Amino acid sequence: MGLPMKTLPRPAFLEVTAGTASTIHELYKDCPSYFQLIGMGVPDLLDVERELEALGMDPYRRAHLLEVEGEVLGYVDYKMAYPETDSATISLLLIKESRQGQGLGKLAARGLEAELSGKVSQLYAVVYGNNQKARGFWQSLGYTHLRDGGPSLGWYSKSLV
Ligand code: ACO
């Protein structure tokens, strides 16, 4: 008889600051398949630092490290009041490659939905590249495919009301 599956706690959403660039960079380096899938190399530390600068200058953008039991296992980046004032759009939910498929993405998405419900009425997820896994993931969480903005951009959405 196997051991019972450990129940994962919902990840904590840690604030992203300029000081967390190297942590984000380490996470990116642990996710080579995703960057390959979207046709780019893993961003280097300078790219991450620039991205965090851009994030800090946009009052509508939010990003969090996802921490479980003291370990950073993911990252989420979204924009408030986009595309409509009472909506928000997730541009990236990333779970460390070695920890994918264990329910963490689902817990993180549910956590974000709980955080945003009452603040926005619609949550969008934009999927880049030929990312069938991500499309299946959002659909399994109740997001509806709205449209494709070209061959490599899929918009999904869910009502939080
Ligand atoms: N096809 C269909 N459904 C799938 C697939 C798939 N290939 N993979 C997962 N799912 C479904 C499962 O059915 C699962 O439901 P269940 O719990 O009822 O079995 C559900 O998704 C949740 O699966 P998790 O284990 O929580 O998924 P995971 O932790 O791997 O997170 C994620 C999913 C975020 C896509 C992760 O694999 C990842 O980081 N991938 C690389 C980066 C990426 O592609 N991110 C999404 C980009 S799009 C965007 O962020 C808006």
mmCIF file of C-alpha atoms and ligand atoms in Angstrom:
data_model
loop_
_atom_site.group_PDB
_atom_site.id
_atom_site.type_symbol
_atom_site.label_atom_id
_atom_site.label_comp_id
_atom_site.label_asym_id
_atom_site.label_seq_id
_atom_site.Cartn_x
_atom_site.Cartn_y
_atom_site.Cartn_z
ATOM 1 C CA MET A 1 0.000 0.000 0.000
ATOM 2 C CA GLY A 2 1.416 3.438 -0.948
ATOM 3 C CA LEU A 3 1.729 6.379 1.355
ATOM 4 C CA PRO A 4 -1.236 8.785 1.336
ATOM 5 C CA MET A 5 -0.709 11.866 -0.908
ATOM 6 C CA LYS A 6 0.367 14.890 1.108
ATOM 7 C CA THR A 7 -2.201 17.675 0.951
ATOM 8 C CA LEU A 8 -0.529 20.850 -0.241
ATOM 9 C CA PRO A 9 -1.353 24.122 1.492
ATOM 10 C CA ARG A 10 -2.437 27.101 -0.612
ATOM 11 C CA PRO A 11 0.702 29.008 -1.613
ATOM 12 C CA ALA A 12 1.454 32.286 0.176
ATOM 13 C CA PHE A 13 1.544 35.303 -2.156
ATOM 14 C CA LEU A 14 4.752 37.216 -1.414
ATOM 15 C CA GLU A 15 5.313 40.755 -2.620
ATOM 16 C CA VAL A 16 7.774 41.132 -5.459
ATOM 17 C CA THR A 17 10.396 43.838 -4.970
ATOM 18 C CA ALA A 18 13.645 44.809 -6.700
ATOM 19 C CA GLY A 19 15.384 42.586 -4.128
ATOM 20 C CA THR A 20 13.569 39.463 -5.320
ATOM 21 C CA ALA A 21 14.967 39.606 -8.882
ATOM 22 C CA SER A 22 17.494 36.832 -8.245
ATOM 23 C CA THR A 23 14.809 34.574 -6.715
ATOM 24 C CA ILE A 24 12.616 35.075 -9.789
ATOM 25 C CA HIS A 25 15.608 34.438 -12.022
ATOM 26 C CA GLU A 26 16.334 31.150 -10.203
ATOM 27 C CA LEU A 27 12.716 30.115 -10.691
ATOM 28 C CA TYR A 28 12.887 30.964 -14.414
ATOM 29 C CA LYS A 29 16.039 28.847 -14.719
ATOM 30 C CA ASP A 30 14.058 25.965 -13.193
ATOM 31 C CA CYS A 31 11.409 26.312 -15.942
ATOM 32 C CA PRO A 32 13.369 25.858 -19.210
ATOM 33 C CA SER A 33 10.530 24.023 -21.030
ATOM 34 C CA TYR A 34 8.149 26.961 -20.713
ATOM 35 C CA PHE A 35 10.577 29.453 -22.244
ATOM 36 C CA GLN A 36 11.406 26.979 -24.991
ATOM 37 C CA LEU A 37 7.688 26.566 -25.689
ATOM 38 C CA ILE A 38 7.154 30.305 -26.135
ATOM 39 C CA GLY A 39 10.238 30.495 -28.329
ATOM 40 C CA MET A 40 12.613 32.420 -26.132
ATOM 41 C CA GLY A 41 15.634 31.710 -23.982
ATOM 42 C CA VAL A 42 15.381 31.849 -20.210
ATOM 43 C CA PRO A 43 15.545 35.580 -19.322
ATOM 44 C CA ASP A 44 18.823 36.595 -17.688
ATOM 45 C CA LEU A 45 19.052 38.464 -14.406
ATOM 46 C CA LEU A 46 19.252 41.850 -16.126
ATOM 47 C CA ASP A 47 16.023 41.077 -18.050
ATOM 48 C CA VAL A 48 14.296 40.223 -14.770
ATOM 49 C CA GLU A 49 15.574 43.420 -13.128
ATOM 50 C CA ARG A 50 14.279 45.500 -16.059
ATOM 51 C CA GLU A 51 10.929 43.714 -15.898
ATOM 52 C CA LEU A 52 10.638 44.481 -12.186
ATOM 53 C CA GLU A 53 11.447 48.131 -12.870
ATOM 54 C CA ALA A 54 8.658 48.257 -15.466
ATOM 55 C CA LEU A 55 6.343 46.553 -13.011
ATOM 56 C CA GLY A 56 7.137 49.100 -10.308
ATOM 57 C CA MET A 57 6.249 51.960 -12.638
ATOM 58 C CA ASP A 58 2.831 50.558 -13.577
ATOM 59 C CA PRO A 59 0.363 51.030 -10.709
ATOM 60 C CA TYR A 60 -1.979 48.446 -12.220
ATOM 61 C CA ARG A 61 0.499 45.582 -12.496
ATOM 62 C CA ARG A 62 0.916 43.112 -9.653
ATOM 63 C CA ALA A 63 3.323 40.231 -9.229
ATOM 64 C CA HIS A 64 3.804 37.717 -6.445
ATOM 65 C CA LEU A 65 6.153 34.899 -5.637
ATOM 66 C CA LEU A 66 4.275 31.769 -4.631
ATOM 67 C CA GLU A 67 5.741 30.210 -1.530
ATOM 68 C CA VAL A 68 4.926 26.851 -0.019
ATOM 69 C CA GLU A 69 6.479 25.768 3.260
ATOM 70 C CA GLY A 70 9.272 28.336 2.950
ATOM 71 C CA GLU A 71 10.146 27.437 -0.632
ATOM 72 C CA VAL A 72 9.440 29.597 -3.684
ATOM 73 C CA LEU A 73 7.621 27.319 -6.124
ATOM 74 C CA GLY A 74 5.974 29.766 -8.488
ATOM 75 C CA TYR A 75 5.255 33.238 -9.737
ATOM 76 C CA VAL A 76 2.156 35.080 -10.869
ATOM 77 C CA ASP A 77 1.905 38.334 -12.805
ATOM 78 C CA TYR A 78 -1.384 40.109 -13.528
ATOM 79 C CA LYS A 79 -2.792 43.500 -14.340
ATOM 80 C CA MET A 80 -5.712 45.184 -12.600
ATOM 81 C CA ALA A 81 -8.370 47.194 -14.469
ATOM 82 C CA TYR A 82 -7.476 45.485 -17.730
ATOM 83 C CA PRO A 83 -9.019 45.235 -20.279
ATOM 84 C CA GLU A 84 -12.113 46.715 -18.568
ATOM 85 C CA THR A 85 -12.031 48.735 -15.364
ATOM 86 C CA ASP A 86 -13.775 45.987 -13.363
ATOM 87 C CA SER A 87 -11.572 43.161 -14.641
ATOM 88 C CA ALA A 88 -8.034 41.860 -14.275
ATOM 89 C CA THR A 89 -5.801 39.837 -16.610
ATOM 90 C CA ILE A 90 -3.285 37.169 -15.654
ATOM 91 C CA SER A 91 -0.348 37.271 -18.027
ATOM 92 C CA LEU A 92 1.717 34.568 -16.348
ATOM 93 C CA LEU A 93 1.218 31.856 -13.786
ATOM 94 C CA LEU A 94 4.392 29.803 -13.569
ATOM 95 C CA ILE A 95 4.998 26.766 -11.371
ATOM 96 C CA LYS A 96 8.517 25.364 -10.967
ATOM 97 C CA GLU A 97 8.870 22.650 -13.606
ATOM 98 C CA SER A 98 9.704 19.830 -11.171
ATOM 99 C CA ARG A 99 6.560 20.677 -9.153
ATOM 100 C CA GLN A 100 4.047 20.951 -11.994
ATOM 101 C CA GLY A 101 1.062 18.596 -12.113
ATOM 102 C CA GLN A 102 0.762 18.366 -8.324
ATOM 103 C CA GLY A 103 -2.149 20.754 -7.886
ATOM 104 C CA LEU A 104 -0.083 23.869 -7.094
ATOM 105 C CA GLY A 105 -1.216 25.844 -10.141
ATOM 106 C CA LYS A 106 -4.822 25.151 -9.265
ATOM 107 C CA LEU A 107 -4.296 26.252 -5.635
ATOM 108 C CA ALA A 108 -2.537 29.432 -6.788
ATOM 109 C CA ALA A 109 -5.298 30.296 -9.279
ATOM 110 C CA ARG A 110 -7.970 29.658 -6.649
ATOM 111 C CA GLY A 111 -6.021 31.878 -4.216
ATOM 112 C CA LEU A 112 -5.870 34.688 -6.740
ATOM 113 C CA GLU A 113 -9.587 34.339 -7.525
ATOM 114 C CA ALA A 114 -10.359 34.598 -3.797
ATOM 115 C CA GLU A 115 -8.114 37.667 -3.490
ATOM 116 C CA LEU A 116 -9.751 39.393 -6.471
ATOM 117 C CA SER A 117 -13.377 38.479 -5.936
ATOM 118 C CA GLY A 118 -15.255 41.532 -4.730
ATOM 119 C CA LYS A 119 -12.634 43.720 -6.433
ATOM 120 C CA VAL A 120 -13.178 42.742 -10.070
ATOM 121 C CA SER A 121 -16.076 40.963 -11.728
ATOM 122 C CA GLN A 122 -14.136 39.243 -14.536
ATOM 123 C CA LEU A 123 -10.756 37.531 -14.519
ATOM 124 C CA TYR A 124 -8.939 36.894 -17.805
ATOM 125 C CA ALA A 125 -5.988 34.629 -18.561
ATOM 126 C CA VAL A 126 -3.900 35.196 -21.692
ATOM 127 C CA VAL A 127 -2.063 32.142 -23.018
ATOM 128 C CA TYR A 128 0.961 32.737 -25.282
ATOM 129 C CA GLY A 129 2.408 30.255 -27.723
ATOM 130 C CA ASN A 130 1.149 26.808 -28.657
ATOM 131 C CA ASN A 131 0.563 25.971 -24.992
ATOM 132 C CA GLN A 132 -2.067 23.240 -24.932
ATOM 133 C CA LYS A 133 -1.290 22.344 -21.334
ATOM 134 C CA ALA A 134 -2.034 25.897 -20.169
ATOM 135 C CA ARG A 135 -5.227 25.987 -22.262
ATOM 136 C CA GLY A 136 -6.367 22.707 -20.673
ATOM 137 C CA PHE A 137 -5.406 24.007 -17.254
ATOM 138 C CA TRP A 138 -7.508 27.206 -17.492
ATOM 139 C CA GLN A 139 -10.454 25.321 -18.965
ATOM 140 C CA SER A 140 -10.339 22.762 -16.154
ATOM 141 C CA LEU A 141 -10.633 25.679 -13.699
ATOM 142 C CA GLY A 142 -13.817 26.957 -15.355
ATOM 143 C CA TYR A 143 -12.340 29.571 -17.690
ATOM 144 C CA THR A 144 -14.055 29.877 -21.064
ATOM 145 C CA HIS A 145 -12.158 30.330 -24.284
ATOM 146 C CA LEU A 146 -13.147 33.751 -25.631
ATOM 147 C CA ARG A 147 -11.051 34.228 -28.735
ATOM 148 C CA ASP A 148 -7.611 33.833 -30.220
ATOM 149 C CA GLY A 149 -5.724 37.040 -30.930
ATOM 150 C CA GLY A 150 -3.680 35.478 -33.720
ATOM 151 C CA PRO A 151 -2.320 31.931 -33.842
ATOM 152 C CA SER A 152 -0.311 32.228 -30.633
ATOM 153 C CA LEU A 153 -2.508 34.159 -28.238
ATOM 154 C CA GLY A 154 -5.556 32.725 -26.498
ATOM 155 C CA TRP A 155 -7.891 34.676 -24.233
ATOM 156 C CA TYR A 156 -9.783 32.844 -21.454
ATOM 157 C CA SER A 157 -12.111 34.331 -18.893
ATOM 158 C CA LYS A 158 -14.125 33.564 -15.812
ATOM 159 C CA SER A 159 -16.758 35.545 -13.945
ATOM 160 C CA LEU A 160 -15.908 36.153 -10.291
ATOM 161 C CA VAL A 161 -19.394 37.379 -9.450
HETATM 162 N N1 ACO B 1 -4.517 19.216 -20.275
HETATM 163 C C1 ACO B 1 -5.697 19.369 -19.640
HETATM 164 N N2 ACO B 1 -5.813 19.676 -18.349
HETATM 165 C C2 ACO B 1 -4.681 19.872 -17.652
HETATM 166 C C3 ACO B 1 -3.414 19.737 -18.219
HETATM 167 C C4 ACO B 1 -3.361 19.378 -19.598
HETATM 168 N N3 ACO B 1 -2.188 19.177 -20.221
HETATM 169 N N4 ACO B 1 -2.490 19.965 -17.255
HETATM 170 C C5 ACO B 1 -3.168 20.228 -16.130
HETATM 171 N N5 ACO B 1 -4.476 20.171 -16.375
HETATM 172 C C6 ACO B 1 -5.561 20.346 -15.425
HETATM 173 C C7 ACO B 1 -5.644 19.099 -14.598
HETATM 174 O O1 ACO B 1 -6.787 18.399 -15.015
HETATM 175 C C8 ACO B 1 -5.789 19.585 -13.187
HETATM 176 O O2 ACO B 1 -7.084 19.308 -12.716
HETATM 177 P P1 ACO B 1 -7.298 18.173 -11.600
HETATM 178 O O3 ACO B 1 -6.655 18.734 -10.363
HETATM 179 O O4 ACO B 1 -8.759 18.084 -11.544
HETATM 180 O O5 ACO B 1 -6.589 16.960 -12.110
HETATM 181 C C9 ACO B 1 -5.686 21.110 -13.246
HETATM 182 O O6 ACO B 1 -5.266 21.433 -14.564
HETATM 183 C C10 ACO B 1 -4.729 21.638 -12.238
HETATM 184 O O7 ACO B 1 -3.453 21.082 -12.439
HETATM 185 P P2 ACO B 1 -2.239 21.515 -11.538
HETATM 186 O O8 ACO B 1 -1.503 20.312 -11.079
HETATM 187 O O9 ACO B 1 -2.671 22.493 -10.512
HETATM 188 O O10 ACO B 1 -1.337 22.283 -12.627
HETATM 189 P P3 ACO B 1 0.131 22.870 -12.415
HETATM 190 O O11 ACO B 1 0.493 22.991 -10.989
HETATM 191 O O12 ACO B 1 1.077 22.139 -13.300
HETATM 192 O O13 ACO B 1 -0.060 24.360 -12.983
HETATM 193 C C11 ACO B 1 0.532 25.498 -14.997
HETATM 194 C C12 ACO B 1 -0.457 24.542 -14.316
HETATM 195 C C13 ACO B 1 0.452 26.866 -14.312
HETATM 196 C C14 ACO B 1 0.125 25.630 -16.467
HETATM 197 C C15 ACO B 1 1.953 24.906 -14.834
HETATM 198 O O14 ACO B 1 1.999 23.629 -15.437
HETATM 199 C C16 ACO B 1 3.056 25.787 -15.426
HETATM 200 O O15 ACO B 1 3.620 26.615 -14.734
HETATM 201 N N6 ACO B 1 3.372 25.591 -16.714
HETATM 202 C C17 ACO B 1 4.446 26.338 -17.369
HETATM 203 C C18 ACO B 1 4.094 27.806 -17.488
HETATM 204 C C19 ACO B 1 2.762 28.027 -18.156
HETATM 205 O O16 ACO B 1 2.500 27.506 -19.221
HETATM 206 N N7 ACO B 1 1.925 28.816 -17.485
HETATM 207 C C20 ACO B 1 0.623 29.208 -18.001
HETATM 208 C C21 ACO B 1 0.775 30.275 -19.012
HETATM 209 S S1 ACO B 1 -0.764 31.037 -19.436
HETATM 210 C C22 ACO B 1 -1.046 32.155 -18.180
HETATM 211 O O17 ACO B 1 -0.354 32.161 -17.214
HETATM 212 C C23 ACO B 1 -2.194 33.110 -18.281
#
